[in-house]
């Protein structure tokens, strides 16, 4: 907006004032040129034109009168330009006044709109708080209605109360760019801050008397206190029959709604008053604009009439000049005919026109080699004037290294030993001894009676630009070749770099298949003897039941293919769990762990992830049985705990492995598990018992080397739901 306030006056001034001022200036300059042309007339013409208006013998008086007329024209020009400037500046000032007033008016209405918004929004918020308070107590005291929820009503009371206080503060104290309404209007201030009556100083006055005569702002504070008391002691309410509820409903209905509506109505009235006042001011602007337009029209009419009178007076002076005097004066003739003055008034032959109008430098020599004619292009090229060259030998124009070549060729032409046309590239010398490369063409002009040479013509063409362009082309070619070579080299280097990066990437990918990513990163950073302790992790063992018997039915190649397909499917399943780390394969046993590289996570996170992985592995095996036309089953054991020692073993063929008693327990749980189930330990159960799994206690299971320990079988909850549903359907069928 601030930029438009600057740009609009400038644009309007350029559109209106500048053309008018320029027109007046050009007109007055033309008037000033007329006395000058009259003064340049000869004495007889001036006397004949003056007649009885001036003394016939007073030349000085004529000049003096001319000077006085010029001064009068200057004064008239200044006054016209000043008046034109002023009458064009006045509308701009008026428009700027309208812009600034409209901007200020828009800001005022924006403030009133904000006050009206915050003031009027208090009424529905007051009603909602009262209604929600009643409904919350009814819901708490046993109201049997599905549409009433105690928690929702309680939260709604708190939210609406905060909004009521926030809107009241925004109105009375301002918010952001919105100023407070305090002291803007006495009516608004009276509603919010002036008590409606006076309470006698009596100690027996009750709660109702405390807010009966209070202002709207004080009523809102009292209302807030009632609501806060209800929120704090809502559990103590057994019905709506309480003093707090009576006062809450009474103050909102009988003392606050009317004042809030009166406040909003007063703000609306102030807005209407401001609007009416603004319309009156804009009407004044409109009337001033109309008056100013009429004034400008009259001023422009007067200026135009004045200029027409001045121009008519000038035409009268021209009419007093004799026609013979006008014809003999070129300036006056060109002015009357609106033509430019002619610079070249002489005529030339066709051959001379060709020579003098040629862009090339043409030099005509005598048979002896003396310069006789030069065209203007020679001066433009070499700087020599015709006076400096006429009568001089040809060597005056030639550099030392080109003199012998040109003179020998002239001798051959004069002796009839060469053709009459010769072209070459030479170096010429300018008047300041600067050398210029030129293309020379020598023409031998023969006599009409015999074949002897009568004169010689030399044509010179400047080759500076052509040679510069040739050098630029050669330089560009060399640059292009260098850039192509550089691009080729960069492409080869990029190819080698890409091949090296691909090789490195392949090596890293291979390493990622052997070791965990975190371990690979530490190895790339140069670490050796990598080992660390994990405070808590979850271990899983997945064993294919009776895989040896299954192998007996397959060829060795089929066995390895199917086993690879099974483990690859389990790997794909494990890739969905970021916490999971594959440890190793021991024959037909798949070992993995979670939580090895996330010590800051809660133990229940890695326990949940590894159980979900085991359940997904069971589902994946069902799909593989259909693909492989087999009936394979797996036993899955899971244990959680720590500490666990992890690290890289070996240097030639590094292997990542983990060691700890937690791993042995997981292996024992797998070996004692029921096929097609996930068996977990007590430690794992303690971490996931409240999660979305169906867990059945299996009882105590004897674990080799560990004795009897409590074990659990895990299924997803959705399976248990389907199972219960099947039982219900079967029971109904029996009935």
XYZ file of C-alpha atoms in Angstrom:
735
model
C 0.000 0.000 0.000
C 2.773 2.426 0.911
C 4.427 1.848 -2.470
C 1.157 2.558 -4.302
C 0.850 5.872 -2.450
C 4.235 6.843 -3.907
C 3.769 5.341 -7.370
C 0.251 6.664 -8.097
C 1.150 10.400 -7.819
C 4.273 9.920 -9.922
C 2.360 8.076 -12.646
C -0.454 10.639 -12.631
C 2.026 13.503 -12.811
C 3.835 11.871 -15.739
C 0.542 11.233 -17.546
C -1.050 14.646 -16.993
C 1.445 17.348 -15.992
C 4.534 16.351 -17.981
C 2.926 16.295 -21.464
C 1.201 19.640 -20.818
C 4.402 21.307 -19.598
C 6.410 19.884 -22.507
C 3.781 21.100 -24.978
C 3.889 24.633 -23.517
C 7.699 24.588 -23.545
C 7.905 23.483 -27.202
C 5.301 26.056 -28.228
C 7.180 28.902 -26.553
C 10.503 27.731 -28.036
C 8.931 27.930 -31.462
C 7.711 31.446 -30.734
C 11.228 32.400 -29.576
C 12.695 31.192 -32.886
C 10.530 33.579 -34.943
C 12.215 36.845 -33.748
C 15.587 35.246 -34.473
C 14.529 34.476 -38.052
C 13.189 38.026 -38.487
C 16.484 39.464 -37.256
C 18.408 37.361 -39.827
C 16.481 38.994 -42.688
C 18.379 41.626 -44.648
C 17.870 45.311 -43.773
C 15.650 46.079 -46.765
C 13.302 43.199 -45.943
C 13.050 44.308 -42.303
C 12.312 47.924 -43.349
C 9.645 46.799 -45.795
C 8.015 44.569 -43.171
C 8.211 47.205 -40.396
C 6.571 49.988 -42.370
C 5.384 52.709 -40.012
C 5.850 50.470 -36.943
C 9.553 51.336 -36.633
C 12.036 54.030 -37.665
C 13.532 53.217 -41.061
C 17.084 54.040 -40.043
C 17.057 52.600 -36.437
C 18.686 49.166 -36.699
C 19.590 49.147 -32.993
C 15.980 49.786 -32.093
C 14.900 46.736 -34.060
C 17.379 44.523 -32.245
C 16.329 45.998 -28.911
C 12.666 45.341 -29.691
C 13.582 41.757 -30.626
C 15.304 41.276 -27.255
C 12.306 42.736 -25.454
C 9.983 40.388 -27.343
C 12.170 37.419 -26.333
C 12.017 38.496 -22.686
C 8.243 38.831 -22.957
C 8.007 35.353 -24.477
C 10.196 33.927 -21.664
C 7.968 35.518 -19.017
C 4.849 34.214 -20.753
C 6.385 30.748 -21.043
C 7.296 30.622 -17.325
C 3.821 31.736 -16.263
C 2.137 29.206 -18.575
C 4.319 26.335 -17.352
C 3.748 27.333 -13.703
C -0.029 27.525 -14.130
C -0.075 24.201 -16.020
C 2.008 22.569 -13.283
C -0.259 23.870 -10.516
C -3.547 22.863 -12.150
C -2.172 19.341 -12.742
C -0.760 19.086 -9.219
C -4.056 20.026 -7.521
C -5.986 16.842 -8.582
C -3.042 14.713 -7.474
C -3.145 16.342 -4.037
C -6.909 15.770 -3.860
C -6.565 12.097 -4.829
C -3.777 11.613 -2.280
C -6.053 13.101 0.378
C -8.796 10.635 -0.588
C -6.334 7.723 -0.496
C -4.998 8.584 2.950
C -8.505 9.209 4.301
C -9.806 5.928 2.834
C -6.837 4.030 4.273
C -7.462 5.508 7.734
C -11.212 4.856 7.415
C -10.603 1.238 6.433
C -8.382 0.723 9.481
C -11.052 2.230 11.775
C -13.800 0.001 10.385
C -11.474 -2.991 10.744
C -11.033 -2.174 14.437
C -14.807 -1.754 14.947
C -15.419 -5.062 13.142
C -12.941 -6.804 15.450
C -14.598 -5.323 18.546
C -18.039 -6.348 17.296
C -16.784 -9.890 16.627
C -15.253 -10.384 20.079
C -18.133 -8.594 21.842
C -20.990 -10.480 20.170
C -19.266 -13.901 20.434
C -19.526 -13.714 24.231
C -23.325 -14.249 24.227
C -23.364 -17.741 22.593
C -20.343 -18.775 24.667
C -22.166 -17.688 27.853
C -25.222 -19.735 26.855
C -23.124 -22.809 25.993
C -21.266 -22.668 29.330
C -24.568 -22.463 31.259
C -26.116 -25.299 29.244
C -23.010 -27.518 29.512
C -22.873 -26.925 33.290
C -26.487 -28.072 33.676
C -25.979 -31.103 31.406
C -22.760 -32.160 33.142
C -24.483 -32.185 36.551
C -27.487 -34.043 35.108
C -25.170 -36.614 33.513
C -23.313 -36.970 36.808
C -26.523 -37.452 38.808
C -27.763 -40.304 36.626
C -29.432 -38.771 33.571
C -30.126 -41.702 31.253
C -29.502 -40.089 27.875
C -27.086 -41.320 25.248
C -26.537 -37.855 23.834
C -25.157 -36.529 27.161
C -21.577 -37.468 27.980
C -20.176 -36.194 31.246
C -16.560 -35.995 30.019
C -17.504 -34.127 26.857
C -19.660 -31.650 28.814
C -16.916 -31.102 31.406
C -14.284 -30.419 28.721
C -16.698 -28.162 26.817
C -17.219 -26.026 29.946
C -13.494 -25.480 30.347
C -12.972 -24.715 26.639
C -15.884 -22.284 26.336
C -14.933 -20.512 29.578
C -11.402 -19.940 28.269
C -12.825 -18.607 24.995
C -15.216 -16.272 26.863
C -12.398 -14.790 28.970
C -10.097 -14.539 25.936
C -12.726 -12.714 23.834
C -13.577 -10.362 26.710
C -9.865 -9.534 27.191
C -9.407 -9.012 23.447
C -12.286 -6.500 23.445
C -11.328 -4.583 26.581
C -7.529 -4.880 26.504
C -6.725 -5.475 22.854
C -5.193 -8.406 21.004
C -2.336 -8.299 18.501
C -2.902 -5.356 16.135
C -6.403 -4.768 17.566
C -6.364 -1.912 20.143
C -8.561 -1.986 23.285
C -11.994 -0.365 23.139
C -11.408 1.411 26.457
C -11.969 5.208 26.251
C -13.076 4.946 22.589
C -16.748 5.512 23.364
C -18.341 6.507 26.674
C -21.350 4.269 26.060
C -19.193 1.159 25.572
C -17.087 2.019 28.633
C -20.214 2.602 30.744
C -21.586 -0.857 29.957
C -18.329 -2.632 30.795
C -16.986 -0.611 33.725
C -19.845 1.415 35.359
C -22.080 -0.166 38.027
C -25.791 0.035 37.251
C -26.795 0.788 40.843
C -25.361 1.403 44.305
C -25.277 -1.189 47.054
C -25.760 0.028 50.609
C -22.812 -0.619 52.850
C -24.530 -3.414 54.678
C -22.734 -6.448 55.940
C -25.853 -8.558 55.456
C -25.753 -8.158 51.665
C -25.828 -11.544 49.929
C -24.165 -13.022 46.856
C -26.906 -11.749 44.573
C -26.413 -8.174 45.779
C -22.694 -8.513 44.988
C -23.331 -8.873 41.249
C -26.798 -7.320 40.866
C -25.436 -3.772 40.456
C -22.020 -4.705 38.992
C -20.772 -3.786 35.534
C -20.533 -6.300 32.673
C -16.804 -6.845 33.146
C -17.329 -7.516 36.879
C -20.236 -9.863 36.056
C -17.961 -11.879 33.737
C -15.378 -12.213 36.535
C -18.120 -13.321 38.978
C -19.500 -15.756 36.380
C -16.001 -17.200 35.921
C -15.814 -17.762 39.697
C -19.127 -19.651 39.719
C -18.043 -21.869 36.814
C -14.651 -22.621 38.379
C -16.385 -23.564 41.651
C -18.638 -25.979 39.758
C -15.651 -27.514 37.937
C -13.704 -28.010 41.170
C -16.627 -29.451 43.197
C -18.657 -31.095 40.474
C -18.353 -34.516 42.109
C -20.240 -33.124 45.146
C -23.309 -32.113 43.148
C -26.195 -34.538 43.504
C -28.740 -32.367 41.698
C -29.282 -28.915 40.232
C -30.643 -27.773 43.574
C -27.636 -25.719 44.745
C -26.862 -22.039 45.332
C -24.024 -22.010 42.827
C -26.218 -23.337 40.008
C -29.004 -20.895 40.885
C -26.595 -17.956 40.805
C -24.922 -19.233 37.598
C -28.201 -19.444 35.702
C -29.573 -16.226 37.202
C -26.497 -14.060 36.480
C -26.249 -15.298 32.894
C -29.942 -14.908 32.038
C -30.879 -11.799 34.046
C -27.688 -9.752 34.308
C -25.226 -10.618 31.539
C -27.110 -11.353 28.302
C -28.763 -7.926 28.202
C -25.469 -6.136 28.860
C -23.589 -8.163 26.236
C -26.269 -7.443 23.642
C -26.286 -3.757 24.654
C -22.500 -3.659 24.203
C -22.731 -5.213 20.720
C -25.566 -2.848 19.760
C -23.539 0.159 20.891
C -20.524 -0.941 18.838
C -22.817 -1.340 15.818
C -24.262 2.148 16.437
C -20.757 3.628 16.589
C -19.945 1.885 13.279
C -23.048 3.399 11.659
C -22.136 6.847 12.995
C -18.607 6.531 11.630
C -19.999 5.364 8.284
C -22.361 8.351 8.015
C -19.529 10.736 8.914
C -17.266 9.110 6.311
C -19.937 9.459 3.633
C -20.174 13.183 4.381
C -16.404 13.605 4.096
C -16.314 11.657 0.823
C -19.140 13.839 -0.479
C -16.979 16.886 0.311
C -14.127 15.286 -1.641
C -16.514 14.707 -4.561
C -17.719 18.324 -4.580
C -14.134 19.610 -4.356
C -13.202 17.358 -7.272
C -16.045 18.699 -9.411
C -15.144 22.301 -8.584
C -11.479 21.597 -9.299
C -12.364 19.974 -12.645
C -14.336 23.064 -13.699
C -11.482 25.313 -12.570
C -8.916 23.280 -14.543
C -11.150 23.379 -17.627
C -11.399 27.175 -17.408
C -7.627 27.563 -16.860
C -6.783 25.319 -19.814
C -9.235 27.256 -21.982
C -7.555 30.547 -20.976
C -4.049 29.171 -21.622
C -5.116 27.817 -25.024
C -6.719 31.130 -25.932
C -3.565 32.992 -24.868
C -1.343 30.674 -26.949
C -3.618 31.075 -29.976
C -3.348 34.853 -29.629
C 0.445 34.708 -29.444
C 0.653 32.419 -32.458
C -1.756 34.646 -34.429
C 0.458 37.647 -33.646
C 3.466 35.721 -34.977
C 1.592 34.893 -38.172
C 0.752 38.587 -38.603
C 4.485 39.402 -38.488
C 5.230 36.736 -41.101
C 2.510 38.100 -43.406
C 4.200 41.549 -43.359
C 7.368 40.071 -44.928
C 7.550 40.412 -48.723
C 7.274 37.098 -50.639
C 10.608 37.803 -52.399
C 12.307 38.105 -49.001
C 10.760 34.826 -47.798
C 11.950 32.960 -50.897
C 15.517 34.243 -50.575
C 15.734 33.263 -46.862
C 16.196 29.488 -46.511
C 15.428 29.360 -42.756
C 12.100 31.145 -43.112
C 11.192 29.102 -46.192
C 11.981 25.800 -44.458
C 9.947 26.905 -41.414
C 6.891 27.768 -43.518
C 7.192 24.555 -45.556
C 8.035 22.471 -42.448
C 11.222 21.110 -44.051
C 14.720 20.417 -42.802
C 17.505 22.665 -44.116
C 19.432 21.247 -47.039
C 23.103 20.715 -46.334
C 24.243 19.697 -49.813
C 23.057 22.031 -52.543
C 25.467 21.142 -55.281
C 24.970 18.621 -58.087
C 27.424 16.011 -59.224
C 27.784 13.557 -62.078
C 26.822 9.916 -61.758
C 30.450 8.760 -61.508
C 31.208 11.368 -58.856
C 28.108 10.325 -56.933
C 29.271 6.703 -56.945
C 32.717 7.679 -55.675
C 31.643 10.137 -53.002
C 28.754 8.034 -51.680
C 30.677 4.761 -51.461
C 31.345 3.242 -48.044
C 34.739 2.008 -49.235
C 37.709 4.340 -49.446
C 38.330 5.246 -53.136
C 41.534 6.959 -54.267
C 42.107 8.071 -57.875
C 45.773 8.247 -58.988
C 47.459 9.680 -62.009
C 49.573 7.434 -64.181
C 52.609 8.526 -62.161
C 50.932 7.429 -58.889
C 50.026 10.906 -57.571
C 46.756 11.216 -55.623
C 44.190 13.296 -57.523
C 40.778 12.434 -56.010
C 39.717 10.982 -52.624
C 36.212 10.380 -51.307
C 34.976 11.151 -47.731
C 35.414 7.500 -46.731
C 39.226 7.954 -46.930
C 39.093 10.633 -44.249
C 36.826 8.444 -42.137
C 39.176 5.449 -42.468
C 42.653 7.003 -42.323
C 42.015 10.437 -40.836
C 43.715 12.377 -43.663
C 41.795 15.327 -45.074
C 41.609 15.774 -48.869
C 43.930 18.790 -48.597
C 46.567 16.592 -46.920
C 46.428 13.893 -49.612
C 45.864 15.662 -52.921
C 49.175 15.871 -54.853
C 50.899 13.357 -52.524
C 52.396 10.002 -53.620
C 50.619 6.741 -52.905
C 53.238 5.738 -50.331
C 51.745 8.324 -47.947
C 48.941 5.865 -47.175
C 50.988 2.649 -47.029
C 52.899 1.029 -44.190
C 56.552 0.194 -44.806
C 55.973 -3.549 -45.235
C 53.248 -2.988 -47.858
C 54.932 -0.205 -49.879
C 57.121 -2.444 -52.078
C 54.259 -4.836 -52.879
C 51.863 -2.082 -54.017
C 54.465 -0.046 -55.932
C 55.738 -3.135 -57.814
C 52.178 -3.964 -58.825
C 51.613 -0.391 -60.067
C 54.800 -0.622 -62.167
C 53.660 -3.920 -63.670
C 50.273 -2.407 -64.598
C 51.843 0.670 -66.171
C 54.173 -1.548 -68.220
C 51.347 -3.844 -69.319
C 52.951 -6.849 -67.606
C 49.937 -7.811 -65.462
C 46.184 -7.735 -65.545
C 44.361 -4.490 -64.872
C 42.758 -5.852 -61.672
C 44.741 -6.773 -58.575
C 43.599 -7.719 -55.055
C 45.650 -8.240 -51.909
C 45.752 -7.698 -48.138
C 47.964 -4.823 -46.981
C 48.627 -2.532 -44.012
C 47.735 1.167 -44.264
C 48.907 4.048 -42.060
C 46.602 6.686 -40.569
C 47.399 10.330 -39.879
C 48.522 9.416 -36.340
C 50.743 6.527 -37.562
C 48.268 3.835 -36.553
C 48.342 0.735 -38.756
C 45.070 -0.623 -40.111
C 44.679 -3.920 -42.019
C 42.916 -3.322 -45.342
C 41.834 -5.202 -48.412
C 43.151 -3.395 -51.518
C 41.764 -3.545 -55.031
C 43.795 -1.846 -57.792
C 42.022 -1.044 -61.055
C 43.937 0.099 -64.148
C 41.917 2.551 -66.333
C 42.872 2.290 -70.029
C 42.811 4.960 -72.703
C 40.009 4.831 -75.241
C 42.455 4.979 -78.169
C 44.997 2.375 -77.053
C 45.549 -0.168 -74.288
C 47.893 1.954 -72.215
C 47.032 2.868 -68.623
C 45.842 6.465 -68.268
C 44.956 6.419 -64.530
C 44.681 4.086 -61.574
C 41.942 3.626 -58.977
C 42.640 2.129 -55.527
C 39.770 0.819 -53.387
C 40.480 0.192 -49.691
C 38.212 -1.765 -47.368
C 38.796 -1.890 -43.609
C 39.409 -5.469 -42.458
C 39.764 -4.741 -38.754
C 36.318 -6.088 -37.883
C 36.713 -9.090 -40.172
C 40.090 -10.001 -38.646
C 38.703 -9.512 -35.148
C 35.796 -11.786 -35.961
C 38.208 -14.317 -37.465
C 40.332 -14.210 -34.319
C 37.217 -14.546 -32.194
C 36.083 -17.510 -34.287
C 39.488 -19.173 -33.986
C 39.574 -18.448 -30.262
C 36.046 -19.792 -29.907
C 37.045 -22.900 -31.837
C 40.076 -23.437 -29.606
C 37.927 -22.813 -26.540
C 35.300 -25.248 -27.808
C 37.942 -27.891 -28.494
C 39.416 -27.325 -25.039
C 35.968 -27.566 -23.460
C 35.204 -30.739 -25.415
C 38.511 -32.220 -24.288
C 37.750 -31.143 -20.732
C 34.253 -32.632 -20.925
C 35.690 -35.849 -22.325
C 38.229 -35.987 -19.513
C 35.559 -35.174 -16.929
C 33.295 -37.850 -18.417
C 36.087 -40.409 -18.197
C 36.871 -39.357 -14.638
C 33.173 -39.471 -13.757
C 32.931 -42.916 -15.319
C 35.930 -44.132 -13.319
C 34.507 -42.527 -10.173
C 31.112 -44.109 -10.817
C 32.719 -47.503 -11.387
C 34.685 -47.085 -8.166
C 31.554 -46.026 -6.287
C 29.595 -48.932 -7.754
C 32.358 -51.315 -6.731
C 32.396 -49.765 -3.263
C 28.618 -49.949 -3.111
C 28.649 -53.608 -4.172
C 31.272 -54.295 -1.534
C 29.218 -52.494 1.106
C 26.030 -54.300 0.018
C 27.849 -57.603 0.305
C 29.136 -56.564 3.705
C 25.615 -55.490 4.747
C 24.422 -59.012 3.926
C 27.011 -60.417 6.316
C 27.088 -57.822 9.099
C 24.540 -55.359 10.542
C 24.560 -51.850 9.109
C 25.773 -50.197 12.332
C 28.724 -52.608 12.491
C 29.601 -51.932 8.818
C 29.613 -48.182 9.472
C 31.967 -48.638 12.418
C 34.259 -50.858 10.340
C 34.332 -48.229 7.552
C 35.370 -45.667 10.157
C 38.423 -47.768 10.966
C 37.333 -49.399 14.213
C 38.793 -52.803 15.139
C 37.881 -55.301 17.846
C 34.265 -54.152 17.858
C 32.356 -55.405 20.887
C 29.686 -53.952 23.143
C 27.202 -54.961 25.816
C 23.462 -54.789 25.259
C 21.501 -54.241 28.498
C 18.294 -55.791 27.161
C 17.312 -57.547 23.943
C 14.954 -60.194 22.606
C 16.199 -63.370 20.883
C 14.263 -65.630 18.501
C 15.074 -69.089 17.141
C 13.029 -70.537 14.258
C 13.571 -74.248 13.573
C 11.975 -76.273 10.772
C 10.414 -79.411 12.279
C 11.641 -82.742 10.845
C 13.530 -81.040 8.084
C 15.860 -84.064 7.777
C 12.905 -86.263 6.858
C 11.786 -83.626 4.366
C 15.288 -83.561 2.834
C 15.164 -87.277 2.208
C 12.354 -86.752 -0.318
C 14.294 -84.136 -2.317
C 17.449 -83.950 -4.352
C 20.340 -81.914 -2.881
C 19.679 -79.102 -5.328
C 15.957 -79.023 -4.463
C 16.794 -79.072 -0.767
C 19.078 -76.050 -1.006
C 16.647 -74.212 -3.305
C 13.661 -74.737 -0.993
C 15.658 -73.911 2.138
C 16.979 -70.752 0.491
C 13.452 -69.781 -0.522
C 12.176 -70.305 3.051
C 14.930 -68.224 4.634
C 14.630 -65.526 1.949
C 10.923 -65.240 2.709
C 11.718 -64.893 6.430
C 14.327 -62.219 5.579
C 11.715 -60.240 3.634
C 9.347 -60.511 6.598
C 12.070 -59.303 8.971
C 12.839 -56.262 6.807
C 9.557 -54.724 8.014
C 10.952 -54.437 11.555
C 13.729 -51.828 11.972
C 14.697 -53.188 15.401
C 15.317 -56.716 14.029
C 18.868 -57.920 13.313
C 19.521 -61.260 11.617
C 22.324 -63.066 13.468
C 23.010 -66.280 11.554
C 21.676 -69.534 10.102
C 22.553 -72.809 11.815
C 21.499 -75.497 9.390
C 17.713 -75.231 9.265
C 17.597 -72.895 12.300
C 17.090 -69.135 11.827
C 18.446 -66.914 14.614
C 17.644 -63.187 15.002
C 17.452 -60.530 17.705
C 15.829 -57.166 18.375
C 17.040 -54.247 20.482
C 20.772 -54.799 19.878
C 21.337 -51.346 18.423
C 18.650 -49.374 20.252
C 19.654 -49.401 23.932
C 17.568 -46.293 24.662
C 14.280 -47.929 23.597
C 11.938 -49.510 26.113
C 12.429 -53.316 26.365
C 8.761 -53.872 25.562
C 9.347 -52.363 22.094
C 11.879 -54.999 21.012
C 9.825 -57.751 22.695
C 6.711 -56.717 20.771
C 8.637 -56.486 17.487
C 10.192 -59.955 17.764
C 6.864 -61.626 18.632
C 5.171 -59.952 15.656
C 8.068 -61.142 13.499
C 7.574 -64.726 14.738
C 3.835 -64.622 14.032
C 4.487 -63.204 10.549
C 6.989 -66.018 9.943
C 4.280 -68.575 10.786
C 1.898 -66.962 8.288
C 4.649 -66.788 5.663
C 5.370 -70.502 6.115
C 1.713 -71.297 5.393
C 2.013 -69.475 2.068
C 5.284 -71.291 1.292
C 3.705 -74.684 1.976
C 1.168 -73.934 -0.743
C 3.885 -72.857 -3.170
C 6.230 -75.768 -2.379
C 3.402 -78.321 -2.042
C 4.772 -79.270 1.366
C 3.554 -79.562 4.951
C 6.430 -77.972 6.842
C 6.063 -76.584 10.364
C 8.365 -74.550 12.574
C 9.055 -74.240 16.273
C 9.710 -70.711 17.475
C 11.280 -69.774 20.799
C 11.551 -66.216 22.114
C 13.319 -64.912 25.208
C 14.035 -61.363 26.439
C 16.656 -60.160 28.854
C 20.277 -59.207 29.277
C 22.996 -58.309 29.438
C 24.141 -59.676 26.088
C 27.669 -59.429 24.727
C 27.782 -58.542 20.995
C 30.708 -58.056 18.653
C 32.621 -59.025 15.508
C 34.549 -62.283 15.511
C 37.421 -62.921 13.128
C 39.327 -60.689 10.714
C 39.626 -62.560 7.397
C 35.952 -63.498 7.423
C 34.371 -61.257 10.082
C 31.157 -62.558 11.627
C 28.797 -60.710 13.948
C 27.614 -62.821 16.879
C 26.043 -62.452 20.298
C 26.750 -64.344 23.532
C 24.705 -64.619 26.702
C 22.472 -66.799 28.828
C 19.389 -65.135 27.324
C 20.306 -66.741 23.986
C 20.566 -70.235 25.480
C 17.118 -69.912 27.071
C 15.623 -68.834 23.722
C 17.207 -71.863 22.038
C 15.775 -74.197 24.711
C 12.326 -72.608 24.321
C 12.494 -73.288 20.581
C 13.462 -76.924 21.043
C 10.549 -77.523 23.467
C 7.970 -75.504 21.530
C 4.842 -76.962 20.002
C 5.139 -76.973 16.182
C 3.328 -74.062 14.586
C 3.431 -71.978 17.790
C 5.532 -69.166 19.297
C 6.753 -70.050 22.788
C 7.953 -67.207 25.012
C 9.589 -67.044 28.427
C 8.304 -65.445 31.611
C 10.599 -62.436 30.994
C 9.086 -61.834 27.569
C 5.572 -62.365 28.903
C 6.115 -59.665 31.536
C 6.926 -57.199 28.737
C 4.022 -57.982 26.353
C 1.211 -59.340 28.555
C -0.825 -56.107 28.141
C -0.314 -55.862 24.372
C -2.477 -56.908 21.440
C -1.615 -60.642 21.608
C -3.512 -63.749 22.663
C -1.242 -65.473 25.199
C -1.969 -68.911 26.642
C 0.013 -70.156 29.650
C 1.581 -73.505 28.853
C 2.793 -74.200 32.341
C 6.236 -75.192 33.442
C 8.517 -76.603 30.750
C 11.774 -78.378 31.417
C 14.641 -76.557 29.717
C 17.925 -78.391 29.385
C 20.471 -76.902 31.757
C 17.881 -74.475 33.186
C 15.388 -76.692 34.908
C 11.667 -76.098 34.877
C 10.536 -72.638 33.826
C 7.176 -71.048 33.082
C 6.403 -70.822 29.333
C 3.616 -69.233 27.266
C 2.225 -69.745 23.762
C 1.445 -66.584 21.777
C -1.230 -66.008 19.153
C -2.518 -62.741 17.706
C -5.767 -61.520 19.372
C -7.623 -61.545 16.092
C -7.118 -65.296 15.908
C -8.647 -65.723 19.346
C -11.685 -63.687 18.329
C -12.259 -65.858 15.259
C -11.785 -68.910 17.414
C -14.405 -67.762 19.950
C -16.813 -66.965 17.147
C -16.396 -70.476 15.715
C -17.181 -71.950 19.117
C -20.357 -69.874 19.427
C -21.549 -70.922 15.983
C -20.862 -74.576 16.781
C -22.779 -74.308 20.088
C -25.754 -72.737 18.361
C -25.717 -75.463 15.759
C -25.822 -78.085 18.480
C -28.837 -76.459 20.116
